[in-house]
XYZ file of C-alpha atoms in Angstrom:
207
model
C 26.497 67.646 140.184
C 27.964 66.106 143.327
C 31.350 65.724 141.609
C 31.363 69.365 140.547
C 30.506 70.555 144.055
C 33.104 68.218 145.583
C 35.890 69.357 143.247
C 35.016 73.046 143.706
C 34.798 72.730 147.502
C 38.079 70.816 147.785
C 39.844 73.311 145.503
C 38.666 76.274 147.582
C 39.611 74.384 150.740
C 43.149 73.791 149.470
C 43.564 77.443 148.451
C 42.363 78.684 151.843
C 44.526 76.260 153.834
C 47.600 77.333 151.844
C 46.685 81.020 152.209
C 46.178 81.096 155.986
C 49.854 80.455 156.906
C 50.865 83.292 154.607
C 48.347 85.676 156.170
C 49.014 84.879 159.836
C 52.264 84.387 161.779
C 52.707 81.209 163.841
C 52.167 83.212 167.045
C 48.561 83.894 165.945
C 47.705 80.184 165.803
C 49.459 79.473 169.110
C 47.606 82.346 170.785
C 44.350 80.869 169.490
C 45.184 77.525 171.069
C 45.876 79.198 174.415
C 42.600 81.137 174.258
C 40.523 78.067 173.420
C 42.326 76.004 176.059
C 41.177 78.568 178.615
C 37.616 78.144 177.323
C 37.953 74.373 177.639
C 39.105 74.744 181.235
C 35.995 76.788 181.999
C 33.679 74.414 180.086
C 35.107 70.937 180.760
C 37.250 71.497 183.837
C 41.009 71.587 184.145
C 41.553 67.810 184.035
C 39.546 67.265 180.838
C 41.041 70.356 179.208
C 44.570 69.091 179.906
C 43.605 65.693 178.473
C 42.399 67.397 175.282
C 45.650 69.356 175.044
C 47.837 66.289 175.665
C 45.981 64.306 172.999
C 46.408 67.184 170.539
C 50.156 67.310 171.217
C 50.413 63.549 170.747
C 48.531 63.766 167.440
C 50.769 66.605 166.281
C 53.897 64.670 167.241
C 52.656 61.640 165.297
C 51.965 63.827 162.265
C 55.413 65.444 162.498
C 57.117 62.057 162.724
C 55.526 61.117 159.393
C 57.181 64.090 157.677
C 59.215 63.126 154.584
C 61.819 65.808 155.337
C 65.101 64.072 156.231
C 67.267 65.093 159.156
C 70.879 64.451 160.064
C 69.851 62.583 163.219
C 68.038 60.033 161.080
C 70.933 59.540 158.701
C 73.019 56.390 159.046
C 76.609 56.677 160.240
C 79.067 57.077 157.388
C 82.529 58.407 156.636
C 83.517 62.050 156.928
C 82.344 62.845 153.418
C 78.921 61.351 154.079
C 78.614 63.192 157.380
C 79.532 66.467 155.705
C 76.880 65.930 153.027
C 74.296 65.045 155.695
C 75.082 68.221 157.663
C 74.839 70.339 154.533
C 71.474 68.795 153.670
C 70.336 69.523 157.217
C 71.308 73.188 156.803
C 69.429 73.347 153.495
C 66.347 71.833 155.125
C 66.547 74.331 157.974
C 66.808 77.276 155.587
C 63.950 76.023 153.434
C 61.534 74.697 156.052
C 62.544 77.069 158.842
C 61.062 80.177 157.217
C 57.971 81.894 158.727
C 55.565 80.309 156.222
C 56.460 76.739 157.147
C 56.507 77.599 160.845
C 52.964 78.928 160.380
C 52.005 75.658 158.689
C 53.308 73.760 161.726
C 51.312 76.020 164.053
C 48.215 75.634 161.855
C 48.577 71.844 162.022
C 48.813 72.043 165.809
C 45.632 74.149 165.922
C 43.860 71.606 163.706
C 45.000 68.755 165.984
C 43.792 70.689 169.027
C 40.326 71.256 167.587
C 40.109 67.677 166.348
C 40.930 66.585 169.889
C 38.096 68.810 171.133
C 35.763 67.149 168.639
C 36.820 63.656 169.732
C 35.836 64.462 173.313
C 32.205 64.649 172.194
C 32.324 61.335 170.309
C 31.711 58.872 173.196
C 28.559 60.707 174.272
C 27.236 60.947 170.700
C 28.015 57.466 169.343
C 24.541 56.042 169.982
C 22.888 59.138 168.527
C 25.036 59.032 165.375
C 24.302 55.326 164.840
C 20.575 55.922 165.348
C 20.527 58.716 162.773
C 22.354 56.664 160.126
C 20.291 53.509 160.810
C 17.124 55.569 160.459
C 18.179 56.549 156.950
C 18.900 52.916 156.054
C 15.503 51.798 157.369
C 13.658 54.535 155.464
C 15.468 53.494 152.276
C 14.492 49.831 152.710
C 10.875 50.620 153.639
C 10.439 52.859 150.616
C 11.648 50.096 148.331
C 9.280 47.554 149.928
C 6.331 49.939 149.615
C 7.283 50.794 146.006
C 7.638 54.461 146.894
C 9.982 56.349 144.559
C 13.263 57.659 145.852
C 13.965 61.316 145.198
C 17.262 61.778 143.300
C 17.076 65.554 143.741
C 16.985 65.180 147.519
C 19.828 62.680 147.338
C 21.981 65.190 145.448
C 20.935 67.976 147.826
C 21.829 66.134 151.028
C 24.987 64.547 149.596
C 26.186 67.963 148.429
C 25.279 69.466 151.815
C 27.391 66.801 153.516
C 30.387 67.547 151.260
C 30.091 71.290 151.890
C 29.695 70.778 155.635
C 32.725 68.469 155.750
C 34.856 71.034 153.908
C 33.517 73.842 156.094
C 34.383 71.888 159.234
C 37.961 71.399 157.990
C 38.224 75.136 157.375
C 36.819 75.792 160.846
C 39.542 73.597 162.320
C 42.316 75.790 160.884
C 40.876 79.324 160.858
C 42.336 81.355 163.758
C 38.961 82.473 165.089
C 37.604 81.471 168.477
C 35.268 78.458 168.506
C 33.299 77.770 171.673
C 33.630 74.219 173.054
C 29.867 73.674 172.817
C 29.955 74.391 169.062
C 31.659 71.037 168.446
C 28.617 69.216 169.831
C 26.441 69.852 166.774
C 28.927 69.072 164.016
C 28.863 65.264 163.938
C 25.065 64.927 164.401
C 24.493 67.375 161.547
C 26.875 65.467 159.276
C 25.183 62.198 160.264
C 21.776 63.728 159.452
C 22.879 64.718 155.947
C 24.337 61.241 155.371
C 21.139 59.643 156.679
C 18.880 61.666 154.376
C 21.151 60.991 151.399
C 20.971 57.262 152.129
C 17.189 57.420 152.551
C 16.803 58.951 149.088
C 19.330 56.725 147.326
C 17.826 54.207 144.916
C 17.471 50.764 146.491
C 17.636 47.632 144.371
C 16.294 44.307 145.534
Protein backbone atom coordinates (compact mmCIF):
# COMPACT_ATOMS: atom_id res chain seq x y z
CA UNK A 1 0.00 0.00 0.00
CA UNK A 2 2.77 2.41 0.95
CA UNK A 3 4.65 1.57 -2.27
CA UNK A 4 1.58 2.24 -4.39
CA UNK A 5 0.95 5.59 -2.71
CA UNK A 6 4.64 6.53 -2.99
CA UNK A 7 4.84 5.67 -6.70
CA UNK A 8 1.56 7.47 -7.48
CA UNK A 9 2.55 10.57 -5.49
CA UNK A 10 6.02 10.78 -7.04
CA UNK A 11 4.59 10.31 -10.55
CA UNK A 12 2.06 13.12 -10.05
CA UNK A 13 4.81 15.26 -8.53
CA UNK A 14 7.04 14.76 -11.57
CA UNK A 15 4.21 15.56 -13.99
CA UNK A 16 3.31 18.75 -12.12
CA UNK A 17 6.92 19.95 -11.82
CA UNK A 18 7.42 19.44 -15.57
CA UNK A 19 4.10 21.13 -16.36
CA UNK A 20 4.60 24.32 -14.33
CA UNK A 21 7.46 25.73 -16.48
CA UNK A 22 5.31 25.21 -19.56
CA UNK A 23 2.34 27.00 -17.99
CA UNK A 24 4.19 29.99 -16.53
CA UNK A 25 6.91 32.25 -17.96
CA UNK A 26 10.12 32.76 -15.96
CA UNK A 27 8.97 36.28 -15.03
CA UNK A 28 6.09 34.75 -13.03
CA UNK A 29 8.45 32.81 -10.75
CA UNK A 30 10.78 35.79 -10.33
CA UNK A 31 7.84 38.04 -9.45
CA UNK A 32 6.80 35.49 -6.83
CA UNK A 33 10.25 35.61 -5.27
CA UNK A 34 10.11 39.40 -5.08
CA UNK A 35 6.66 39.32 -3.48
CA UNK A 36 7.65 36.75 -0.86
CA UNK A 37 10.91 38.58 -0.16
CA UNK A 38 8.82 41.63 0.70
CA UNK A 39 6.78 39.47 3.08
CA UNK A 40 9.99 38.18 4.66
CA UNK A 41 11.19 41.74 5.19
CA UNK A 42 7.96 42.54 7.02
CA UNK A 43 8.02 39.29 9.04
CA UNK A 44 11.72 38.70 9.80
CA UNK A 45 13.24 42.13 9.25
CA UNK A 46 15.43 43.35 6.43
CA UNK A 47 18.66 41.74 7.66
CA UNK A 48 17.19 38.25 8.05
CA UNK A 49 15.28 38.54 4.77
CA UNK A 50 18.48 39.45 2.92
CA UNK A 51 20.24 36.50 4.56
CA UNK A 52 17.48 34.18 3.32
CA UNK A 53 17.80 35.61 -0.19
CA UNK A 54 21.61 35.34 -0.23
CA UNK A 55 21.46 31.72 0.92
CA UNK A 56 18.90 30.94 -1.79
CA UNK A 57 21.15 32.49 -4.46
CA UNK A 58 24.12 30.51 -3.17
CA UNK A 59 22.10 27.28 -3.27
CA UNK A 60 20.93 28.05 -6.80
CA UNK A 61 24.48 28.80 -7.93
CA UNK A 62 25.67 25.50 -6.46
CA UNK A 63 22.87 23.65 -8.25
CA UNK A 64 23.68 25.39 -11.55
CA UNK A 65 27.36 24.53 -11.24
CA UNK A 66 26.41 20.84 -11.06
CA UNK A 67 24.67 21.05 -14.44
CA UNK A 68 25.90 18.44 -16.96
CA UNK A 69 25.50 20.89 -19.85
CA UNK A 70 28.97 21.71 -21.22
CA UNK A 71 30.11 25.21 -22.06
CA UNK A 72 32.92 26.59 -24.17
CA UNK A 73 34.50 28.27 -21.13
CA UNK A 74 34.94 24.86 -19.53
CA UNK A 75 36.47 23.29 -22.60
CA UNK A 76 40.22 22.72 -22.65
CA UNK A 77 42.36 24.75 -25.03
CA UNK A 78 42.83 23.05 -28.38
CA UNK A 79 43.65 23.81 -32.00
CA UNK A 80 41.45 25.89 -34.27
CA UNK A 81 39.34 22.91 -35.28
CA UNK A 82 38.66 22.00 -31.66
CA UNK A 83 37.80 25.59 -30.79
CA UNK A 84 35.40 25.79 -33.72
CA UNK A 85 33.66 22.59 -32.60
CA UNK A 86 33.45 23.89 -29.02
CA UNK A 87 31.89 27.17 -30.19
CA UNK A 88 29.38 25.32 -32.34
CA UNK A 89 28.42 23.08 -29.42
CA UNK A 90 28.00 26.20 -27.29
CA UNK A 91 25.62 27.67 -29.88
CA UNK A 92 23.64 24.42 -29.96
CA UNK A 93 23.40 24.43 -26.17
CA UNK A 94 22.22 28.03 -26.19
CA UNK A 95 19.53 27.31 -28.77
CA UNK A 96 18.35 24.20 -26.95
CA UNK A 97 18.57 25.31 -23.32
CA UNK A 98 17.94 29.01 -23.94
CA UNK A 99 14.29 28.59 -24.91
CA UNK A 100 11.49 29.90 -22.62
CA UNK A 101 10.75 26.45 -21.14
CA UNK A 102 14.26 25.92 -19.82
CA UNK A 103 14.47 29.51 -18.61
CA UNK A 104 11.26 28.83 -16.67
CA UNK A 105 12.86 25.71 -15.20
CA UNK A 106 15.79 27.83 -14.01
CA UNK A 107 13.40 30.35 -12.45
CA UNK A 108 11.39 27.53 -10.85
CA UNK A 109 14.59 26.11 -9.35
CA UNK A 110 15.44 29.54 -7.94
CA UNK A 111 11.97 29.78 -6.37
CA UNK A 112 12.41 26.32 -4.84
CA UNK A 113 15.82 27.34 -3.43
CA UNK A 114 14.30 30.52 -2.02
CA UNK A 115 11.51 28.68 -0.22
CA UNK A 116 13.89 26.00 1.01
CA UNK A 117 16.03 28.79 2.44
CA UNK A 118 12.92 30.15 4.18
CA UNK A 119 12.29 26.70 5.63
CA UNK A 120 15.88 26.39 6.87
CA UNK A 121 15.49 29.60 8.86
CA UNK A 122 12.97 27.84 11.09
CA UNK A 123 15.19 24.79 11.66
CA UNK A 124 17.42 26.07 14.52
CA UNK A 125 14.39 27.04 16.61
CA UNK A 126 12.62 23.73 15.95
CA UNK A 127 15.48 21.22 16.32
CA UNK A 128 14.71 20.32 19.93
CA UNK A 129 10.99 20.00 19.18
CA UNK A 130 11.61 17.74 16.16
CA UNK A 131 13.95 15.49 18.17
CA UNK A 132 11.43 15.29 21.01
CA UNK A 133 8.63 14.26 18.65
CA UNK A 134 10.69 11.51 16.99
CA UNK A 135 12.11 10.23 20.31
CA UNK A 136 8.57 10.06 21.68
CA UNK A 137 7.62 7.70 18.87
CA UNK A 138 10.67 5.51 19.55
CA UNK A 139 9.86 5.34 23.27
CA UNK A 140 6.22 4.44 22.62
CA UNK A 141 7.36 1.66 20.28
CA UNK A 142 9.74 0.20 22.88
CA UNK A 143 7.23 0.48 25.74
CA UNK A 144 4.54 -1.28 23.73
CA UNK A 145 6.88 -4.17 23.03
CA UNK A 146 7.84 -4.46 26.71
CA UNK A 147 4.19 -4.41 27.79
CA UNK A 148 3.25 -6.94 25.07
CA UNK A 149 0.81 -4.48 23.53
CA UNK A 150 0.17 -5.12 19.83
CA UNK A 151 1.36 -2.63 17.27
CA UNK A 152 -1.23 -1.44 14.79
CA UNK A 153 -0.10 -2.09 11.18
CA UNK A 154 -3.05 -0.11 9.82
CA UNK A 155 -1.95 2.98 11.73
CA UNK A 156 1.61 2.43 10.57
CA UNK A 157 0.48 2.40 6.94
CA UNK A 158 -1.76 5.42 7.55
CA UNK A 159 0.93 7.62 9.10
CA UNK A 160 3.68 6.45 6.73
CA UNK A 161 1.45 7.21 3.75
CA UNK A 162 0.53 10.58 5.27
CA UNK A 163 4.22 11.41 5.59
CA UNK A 164 4.87 10.50 1.93
CA UNK A 165 1.93 12.61 0.75
CA UNK A 166 2.95 15.54 2.95
CA UNK A 167 6.54 15.36 1.69
CA UNK A 168 5.37 15.40 -1.93
CA UNK A 169 2.90 18.19 -1.19
CA UNK A 170 5.64 20.27 0.40
CA UNK A 171 7.83 19.85 -2.70
CA UNK A 172 4.93 21.01 -4.86
CA UNK A 173 4.39 23.96 -2.53
CA UNK A 174 8.02 24.94 -3.00
CA UNK A 175 7.61 25.32 -6.77
CA UNK A 176 4.01 26.49 -7.26
CA UNK A 177 3.94 30.24 -8.02
CA UNK A 178 1.40 31.07 -5.32
CA UNK A 179 2.16 33.24 -2.32
CA UNK A 180 3.15 31.39 0.86
CA UNK A 181 3.26 33.36 4.10
CA UNK A 182 6.54 33.09 6.05
CA UNK A 183 4.72 31.74 9.11
CA UNK A 184 3.35 28.82 7.06
CA UNK A 185 6.82 27.23 6.98
CA UNK A 186 6.78 26.91 10.77
CA UNK A 187 4.32 24.01 10.82
CA UNK A 188 5.75 21.88 8.02
CA UNK A 189 8.66 20.14 9.75
CA UNK A 190 6.81 19.47 13.05
CA UNK A 191 3.92 17.92 11.13
CA UNK A 192 6.28 15.70 9.14
CA UNK A 193 8.06 14.72 12.36
CA UNK A 194 4.70 13.86 13.95
CA UNK A 195 3.77 11.52 11.10
CA UNK A 196 7.20 9.86 11.28
CA UNK A 197 6.88 9.52 15.06
CA UNK A 198 3.46 7.86 14.88
CA UNK A 199 4.63 5.54 12.11
CA UNK A 200 7.60 4.50 14.25
CA UNK A 201 5.36 4.02 17.30
CA UNK A 202 3.15 1.59 15.37
CA UNK A 203 5.96 -0.29 13.64
CA UNK A 204 6.50 -3.84 14.87
CA UNK A 205 9.33 -4.06 17.40
CA UNK A 206 11.39 -7.22 17.74
CA UNK A 207 13.46 -7.99 20.80
